[in-house]
Structure formats: structure tokens, C-alpha cells
Coordinates of C-alpha atoms in Angstrom, one line a residue:
M276 CA 21.8 -36.4 1.0
I277 CA 22.5 -32.8 2.0
S278 CA 25.3 -31.5 4.1
L279 CA 25.0 -30.7 7.8
H280 CA 25.4 -27.0 7.1
A281 CA 22.6 -27.0 4.5
A282 CA 20.4 -29.0 6.9
I283 CA 20.9 -26.4 9.6
L284 CA 20.1 -23.5 7.3
L285 CA 17.0 -25.3 6.1
F286 CA 15.9 -25.9 9.7
L287 CA 16.4 -22.3 10.6
C288 CA 14.4 -21.2 7.6
L289 CA 11.5 -23.5 8.5
V290 CA 11.5 -22.3 12.1
Y291 CA 11.4 -18.6 10.9
V292 CA 8.5 -19.4 8.6
E293 CA 6.5 -21.2 11.3
N294 CA 7.1 -18.5 13.9
H295 CA 6.4 -15.5 11.7
C296 CA 3.7 -16.6 9.4
I297 CA 0.4 -18.5 9.6
R298 CA 0.8 -22.2 8.9
G299 CA -0.5 -22.9 5.5
E300 CA 0.2 -25.0 2.4
R301 CA 3.9 -25.0 1.6
Q302 CA 3.5 -23.0 -1.6
H303 CA 1.9 -20.1 0.2
K304 CA 4.4 -19.6 3.0
A305 CA 6.8 -17.5 1.0
S306 CA 4.0 -15.2 -0.2
C307 CA 2.9 -14.6 3.4
L308 CA 6.3 -13.5 4.5
N309 CA 6.2 -10.7 1.9
F310 CA 3.8 -8.8 4.1
P311 CA 6.0 -6.4 6.1
Y312 CA 7.1 -7.7 9.5
F313 CA 6.4 -4.3 11.2
M314 CA 2.7 -4.8 10.2
R315 CA 2.6 -8.4 11.4
Q316 CA 4.4 -8.2 14.8
Q317 CA 2.1 -8.4 17.9
T318 CA -0.9 -9.1 15.7
P319 CA -2.8 -12.3 15.0
L320 CA -0.6 -12.7 11.8
S321 CA 2.4 -13.4 14.1
Y322 CA 0.7 -16.3 15.9
S323 CA 2.1 -19.8 15.2
T324 CA -1.5 -21.0 14.6
Q325 CA -4.4 -19.4 12.8
P326 CA -6.8 -17.7 15.3
A327 CA -10.3 -19.3 15.5
N328 CA -12.0 -16.0 14.4
F329 CA -10.2 -15.9 11.1
T330 CA -12.7 -16.0 8.2
F331 CA -10.2 -17.3 5.6
N332 CA -8.4 -20.6 5.2
N333 CA -4.6 -20.6 5.2
A334 CA -4.1 -20.6 1.5
L335 CA -6.5 -17.7 0.9
T336 CA -5.0 -15.7 3.8
S337 CA -1.6 -16.0 2.2
E338 CA -2.9 -14.9 -1.2
L339 CA -4.6 -11.9 0.3
L340 CA -1.5 -10.9 2.2
Y341 CA 0.6 -11.2 -0.9
N342 CA -1.7 -9.1 -3.0
A343 CA -2.0 -6.5 -0.2
S344 CA 1.7 -6.2 0.0
R345 CA 2.1 -5.8 -3.7
I346 CA -0.4 -3.0 -4.2
A347 CA 0.7 -1.2 -1.1
T348 CA 4.3 -1.3 -2.0
D349 CA 3.6 -0.1 -5.5
A350 CA 1.6 2.8 -4.2
C351 CA 4.2 3.7 -1.7
E352 CA 7.0 3.7 -4.3
Q353 CA 4.9 5.7 -6.7
Q354 CA 4.1 8.4 -4.2
F355 CA 7.6 8.8 -2.9
Q356 CA 9.6 8.2 -6.0
H357 CA 10.9 11.8 -6.1
Q358 CA 11.2 12.3 -2.4
Q359 CA 14.4 12.2 -0.3
W360 CA 13.0 9.0 1.2
N361 CA 11.8 6.9 -1.7
C362 CA 10.0 4.1 0.2
S363 CA 13.0 1.8 0.2
L364 CA 11.8 -1.6 1.4
S365 CA 15.1 -2.2 3.3
T366 CA 14.5 0.7 5.6
F367 CA 11.0 -0.2 6.8
N368 CA 11.9 -2.1 10.0
K369 CA 14.3 0.5 11.3
L370 CA 12.2 3.4 10.2
T371 CA 9.1 2.2 11.9
K372 CA 10.8 2.1 15.3
R373 CA 9.9 5.8 15.6
A374 CA 6.4 7.3 15.2
S375 CA 7.3 9.6 12.3
R376 CA 5.3 10.9 9.3
E377 CA 6.8 8.1 7.1
T378 CA 5.8 5.5 9.7
S379 CA 2.2 6.9 9.7
F380 CA 2.1 6.5 5.9
L381 CA 3.4 2.9 6.0
F382 CA 0.9 1.7 8.6
A383 CA -1.9 3.4 6.7
I384 CA -1.0 2.2 3.2
Y385 CA -0.4 -1.4 4.2
S386 CA -3.6 -1.5 6.3
A387 CA -5.5 0.0 3.4
G388 CA -3.9 -2.5 1.1
L389 CA -5.1 -5.5 3.1
A390 CA -8.6 -4.1 3.4
H391 CA -8.7 -3.5 -0.4
S392 CA -7.3 -6.9 -1.2
I393 CA -10.1 -8.6 0.9
A394 CA -12.8 -6.3 -0.5
A395 CA -11.7 -7.1 -4.1
A396 CA -11.7 -10.8 -3.4
C397 CA -15.2 -10.5 -1.8
S398 CA -16.6 -8.5 -4.8
R399 CA -15.3 -11.2 -7.2
G400 CA -17.0 -13.9 -5.3
L401 CA -13.8 -15.6 -4.1
I402 CA -14.8 -15.6 -0.4
E403 CA -17.6 -18.1 0.4
N404 CA -19.4 -16.1 3.1
C405 CA -19.1 -12.8 1.3
K406 CA -21.0 -12.8 -2.0
C407 CA -23.5 -10.4 -3.5
H408 CA -27.0 -11.6 -4.0
S409 CA -28.9 -11.0 -7.2
T410 CA -32.3 -10.3 -5.5
N411 CA -31.8 -6.6 -5.5
N412 CA -30.4 -6.2 -9.0
K413 CA -32.2 -3.8 -11.2
I414 CA -33.1 -4.9 -14.7
Y415 CA -33.9 -2.5 -17.6
R416 CA -35.0 -3.4 -21.2
M417 CA -33.6 -1.2 -23.9
T418 CA -34.4 -2.0 -27.6
E419 CA -34.1 -5.8 -27.3
R420 CA -31.1 -5.4 -24.9
E421 CA -31.4 -6.3 -21.3
V422 CA -29.2 -4.3 -18.9
I423 CA -28.7 -5.6 -15.5
Y424 CA -27.4 -3.2 -12.9
E425 CA -25.9 -5.1 -9.9
D426 CA -27.2 -3.8 -6.6
A427 CA -24.9 -0.9 -5.6
S428 CA -24.7 -2.2 -2.1
C429 CA -22.5 -5.0 -3.3
A430 CA -19.5 -2.7 -3.6
S431 CA -20.3 -1.1 -0.2
N432 CA -20.7 -4.4 1.5
S433 CA -17.5 -5.7 0.0
I434 CA -15.6 -2.6 1.3
A435 CA -17.2 -3.0 4.8
F436 CA -16.3 -6.6 4.9
G437 CA -12.7 -5.8 3.9
I438 CA -12.4 -3.2 6.6
T439 CA -13.8 -5.4 9.3
E440 CA -11.7 -8.5 8.4
S441 CA -8.5 -6.6 8.0
R442 CA -9.1 -5.0 11.3
K443 CA -9.2 -8.4 12.9
M444 CA -6.0 -9.5 11.2
L445 CA -3.9 -6.4 12.1
H446 CA -5.2 -5.6 15.6
N447 CA -2.4 -5.3 18.1
D448 CA -3.7 -6.2 21.6
K449 CA -0.3 -6.8 23.1
E450 CA 0.8 -3.2 23.6
N451 CA -0.7 -0.1 25.1
D452 CA 1.6 2.9 24.8
L453 CA 1.7 6.2 22.8
K454 CA 3.4 4.6 19.8
W455 CA 0.9 1.8 19.8
R456 CA -2.0 4.2 19.9
I457 CA -0.5 6.2 17.0
N458 CA 0.1 3.1 14.9
E459 CA -3.4 1.7 15.6
H460 CA -4.9 5.1 14.7
N461 CA -3.0 5.2 11.4
K462 CA -4.1 1.6 10.5
E463 CA -7.7 2.6 11.0
A464 CA -7.2 5.8 9.0
G465 CA -5.9 3.8 6.1
R466 CA -8.8 1.4 6.2
K467 CA -11.3 4.2 6.4
M468 CA -9.8 5.7 3.2
L469 CA -11.7 3.0 1.2
N470 CA -14.9 4.7 2.2
S471 CA -13.7 8.2 1.4
N472 CA -16.4 10.3 -0.3
V473 CA -13.8 11.9 -2.6
L474 CA -13.1 8.6 -4.4
N475 CA -15.1 7.9 -7.5
R476 CA -16.6 4.4 -7.6
Q477 CA -16.7 3.6 -11.3
V478 CA -19.3 1.4 -13.0
S479 CA -18.0 -1.3 -15.3
C480 CA -20.1 -3.3 -17.8
Q481 CA -19.7 -6.6 -19.6
C482 CA -21.6 -7.9 -22.6
H483 CA -23.1 -11.3 -22.7
G484 CA -24.7 -13.0 -25.7
A485 CA -24.0 -15.2 -28.7
S486 CA -21.2 -14.0 -31.0
G487 CA -20.7 -10.8 -29.0
A488 CA -24.2 -9.6 -29.7
C489 CA -24.5 -8.0 -26.2
A490 CA -28.0 -9.3 -25.7
I491 CA -27.5 -8.9 -22.0
K492 CA -25.3 -6.2 -20.5
K493 CA -24.4 -6.5 -16.8
C494 CA -23.0 -3.5 -15.0
A495 CA -21.6 -3.3 -11.5
Q496 CA -20.2 -0.6 -9.3
Q497 CA -16.5 -1.2 -8.6
I498 CA -14.5 -0.6 -5.4
P499 CA -12.1 2.3 -5.8
F500 CA -8.8 1.8 -7.6
F501 CA -6.0 1.5 -5.1
K502 CA -3.9 4.1 -6.9
A503 CA -6.6 6.7 -6.0
I504 CA -6.5 5.5 -2.4
G505 CA -2.7 5.8 -2.3
Q506 CA -3.0 9.4 -3.6
Q507 CA -5.5 10.3 -0.8
I508 CA -3.3 8.7 1.9
M509 CA -0.4 10.8 0.5
L510 CA -2.5 14.0 1.0
K511 CA -3.1 12.9 4.6
Y512 CA 0.6 12.3 5.0
N513 CA 1.4 15.9 3.8
N514 CA -1.1 17.2 6.4
A515 CA -0.2 14.8 9.2
I516 CA -0.8 16.1 12.7
Q517 CA 1.9 15.8 15.4
V518 CA 0.3 14.4 18.5
Q519 CA 0.9 13.5 22.1
S520 CA -1.0 11.6 24.8
D521 CA -3.4 13.5 27.1
N522 CA -2.0 11.3 30.0
N523 CA -5.5 10.3 31.0
V524 CA -5.4 6.6 32.0
F525 CA -9.1 6.3 31.3
S526 CA -9.3 7.8 27.8
S527 CA -5.8 7.7 26.4
K528 CA -6.8 10.3 23.9
L529 CA -4.4 11.7 21.3
I530 CA -4.2 15.5 21.3
P531 CA -2.2 18.0 19.3
Y532 CA 1.5 18.1 20.3
H533 CA 1.4 21.9 20.2
L534 CA -1.4 22.8 22.5
E535 CA -2.0 26.1 20.7
N536 CA -3.0 24.0 17.7
L537 CA -6.8 23.9 17.9
Q538 CA -7.1 21.5 15.0
E539 CA -9.4 18.6 15.8
I540 CA -7.9 15.2 15.2
T541 CA -10.3 12.9 13.2
E542 CA -10.2 9.2 12.6
N543 CA -9.3 10.0 9.0
D544 CA -6.1 12.0 9.8
L545 CA -2.6 10.6 9.9
V546 CA -0.8 11.3 13.1
Y547 CA 2.8 11.2 14.3
N548 CA 4.8 12.0 17.3
Q549 CA 8.5 12.1 16.4
P550 CA 10.4 14.1 13.7
S551 CA 11.5 12.3 10.6
P552 CA 15.1 11.2 10.3
N553 CA 17.5 13.2 8.1
F554 CA 17.1 11.4 4.8
C555 CA 19.8 13.5 3.2
E556 CA 22.7 11.4 4.7
L557 CA 23.2 7.7 5.2
D558 CA 22.2 6.6 8.7
K559 CA 21.8 2.9 9.1
H560 CA 20.5 3.3 12.7
S561 CA 17.5 5.4 11.6
G562 CA 16.9 3.6 8.3
S563 CA 18.1 6.5 6.0
L564 CA 19.9 5.5 2.9
G565 CA 20.8 9.1 2.0
T566 CA 20.4 10.6 -1.4
R567 CA 23.9 10.4 -2.8
G568 CA 23.8 8.8 -6.3
R569 CA 20.1 9.4 -6.8
I570 CA 18.9 10.7 -10.1
C571 CA 17.6 14.3 -10.0
S572 CA 16.3 16.9 -12.4
A573 CA 18.2 20.1 -13.0
N574 CA 15.2 21.7 -14.7
S575 CA 12.6 20.8 -12.1
T576 CA 11.4 23.0 -9.2
G577 CA 9.6 20.1 -7.5
S578 CA 10.7 17.5 -5.0
D579 CA 12.8 15.8 -7.7
S580 CA 14.9 19.0 -8.3
C581 CA 18.6 18.6 -7.8
G582 CA 18.5 21.3 -5.2
K583 CA 16.0 19.6 -3.0
L584 CA 16.8 16.0 -3.6
C585 CA 20.6 16.5 -3.3
C586 CA 20.1 18.6 -0.1
N587 CA 22.2 21.4 -1.7
R588 CA 25.3 19.2 -2.1
G589 CA 25.3 19.8 -5.8
Y590 CA 25.1 17.2 -8.6
S591 CA 27.2 15.6 -11.3
E592 CA 26.2 15.0 -14.9
K593 CA 26.7 12.0 -17.1
T594 CA 26.2 12.0 -20.9
T595 CA 25.3 8.9 -22.8
F596 CA 24.1 8.2 -26.3
I597 CA 21.3 5.8 -27.1
T598 CA 20.1 4.4 -30.4
V599 CA 16.5 5.4 -31.3
S600 CA 14.3 5.1 -34.4
C601 CA 14.2 8.3 -36.5
R602 CA 13.1 9.6 -39.9
C603 CA 10.4 7.0 -40.2
R604 CA 8.3 6.7 -43.3
F605 CA 5.6 4.6 -44.7
A606 CA 6.6 2.1 -47.4
Y607 CA 4.2 0.6 -49.9
C608 CA 2.0 -1.1 -49.0
C609 CA 1.8 -1.5 -45.3
D610 CA 5.2 -1.2 -43.8
V611 CA 7.1 1.5 -41.8
K612 CA 10.8 1.9 -42.3
C613 CA 13.0 3.9 -39.9
E614 CA 16.6 4.9 -39.7
S615 CA 18.7 4.5 -36.6
C616 CA 19.9 7.7 -34.9
Q617 CA 22.0 8.5 -31.9
K618 CA 20.3 10.5 -29.2
K619 CA 22.2 12.4 -26.5
V620 CA 20.9 11.9 -22.9
V621 CA 22.2 14.0 -20.0
T622 CA 21.4 12.6 -16.6
Q623 CA 22.0 14.4 -13.2
F624 CA 23.1 12.5 -10.1
C625 CA 23.3 13.8 -6.5
N626 CA 26.8 14.3 -5.1

């Protein structure tokens, strides 16, 4: 038996899960909730039942969302680790209330993450109606070794499938204002990044044969690594364009905020409308955690320098000593013996 208080809490948790995540097998509900709420709200992912046009079953949908959230979060944290805003998960919901540069990056990176997650599952044959056929594979014979090159269209088809299906899952058809148009534009820009010409699609090969003889070598073109996609989205973030609406009820086109800016807005650009919060100081309303206490580098001239990261407030130093291996030498026959030494480490923290 459980207490009344515990029963109420359990009921509220179940209601939250059912109302904010696609109904699926119990073990998959928690992973679905890991996909950020700001991406799910007003999209098919916020429906209480799975839409009929969804390609995936409940369990696979949850796994795709979990993987998308993982790779997108990792990419965001990596790109912003030395910035005043360091992609803190706790700031997302408040930060995305305004159409700032950071919001443009978040919508793009998580949209790209879902498209990539679906494309990767497709290329591995995990999705029933998205598999590559071997009819177009090219076979070469080289000195008793057979090399099979998988049709290059497999990777392209997987990417196209990922873009199309993620668009279905994340389309917001409940709103129609400037912020909505900006968010939808940035989602699409993130998805399009999977097809960017600047990304190298590497070819990986695997050997098949008895005792590792590599009698048959199968090679396939891979979809781009998500790390490279994150780097490209970061470049778009650094060059994001401030926009406004053209106030045309028929076209609802985004145009440059500063009319003297003749730069053409393409579907690959990240766009924003409002200035970023002041990330130097704590502001719970805007989603800024401030930079006090952050580790900085006194010797750097980049974004992680104490001058920039600490917003010219100065910094404090803390000296610690750690034990490291030193004066290592080989000992007969096959051993390495080291001594223990104390190493001085000086760390700077923002005031």
C-alpha cells in the first residue's frame, strides 16, 4: 500500500506524461520527455494520441526522440562551452520565449538532431519502410577480393527521409505570428543542414570472410557526423540575420530588420527578431544564469578569456595541488614504474 500523498504525486506524474508525450510502452515514456518541451509544444508530439500520419510506432518514436535530444544537447554544450551563455538546459523554456539568436540556434540544432536521428536509423535498416535496396550496388573484383560499393543514393535517401519525417513531427500548425514564422524557419534551416554541400560524407568499409580474410569488402557512404552539423549551425548562428515581417497578410515574408540591409534571407540562414538577454548577470525572468563562478582563462584572448567571460568584473584564482605520475621509466622486462609528484594547478573563476 502507498500513502495518499504518494498516490497523488504518482497520478500527477502519469497525467503529465500522457498529456505531454506520445502514448507508448511504459519504458519509453521517460525518454520521450527528454526531448525539450519548447520543441514539442503545439506540434504533433504534444498530442495525447499518435497522429495517423506518423511513420513510426510508439517505441521507435521515443527512441528517436531520445537519441535526437542526446546528440543535439551534446552539440549545443560543445559549441557554447566557452560562451557567456553555455547552453544550460535549465534556461531553455524561458529563453525560447523570445526570438533571439540563442533561440534560433536551439530550434535549428534540435530539429537537425531529430532529422539526423531518423536518417541514421533509416540507413541502419531499423525502419521498415526505409531500407536501401542492393539492386544498384556496384561490385568490383580486385585480386580475389570482392568490393561492394553500396549505392550512394542510400545515404541521400536516408537524409531525405529524415528531413521529411522530422518535418511532420515538429510542424506547428497552431500558431501564425512573427515568432512562429521565425521558429519554423529555423527548424527548416537546421534540417537543411544535413544536405549542406560543405559536409563531407565519409565512406566506411567492413570486411567479411572466414577468419578475417576480407574476401568481401562492403563499403557504404555515411550520413554526416552530427558534430560537423553542429559546427555549421554555429557558423549560421554567428551570422544570424535580424528580421521582421513584411506585414503582407498574403505572403507573410521575413525581411531584414534594418531595411538598408540588402542581404537576401535564404532558407539556410538562421534568423531572429529580438536582442539576446544580458547573460552577464543572473536574470531568472529571461533565463540568464549569469557568469559568476564560471571558470575562465587568464591567458586566453578568445570567448573563454576572463575579460570577456567575466564581463570585466574581474576574477579570482584558486590554487590546488594534484598528484600525477612522473619520472616514469621502463623496468625489465615489460613494466613501467613511475613516481608520484605534486602538480600545482591555478584556476581562475569569474567574480
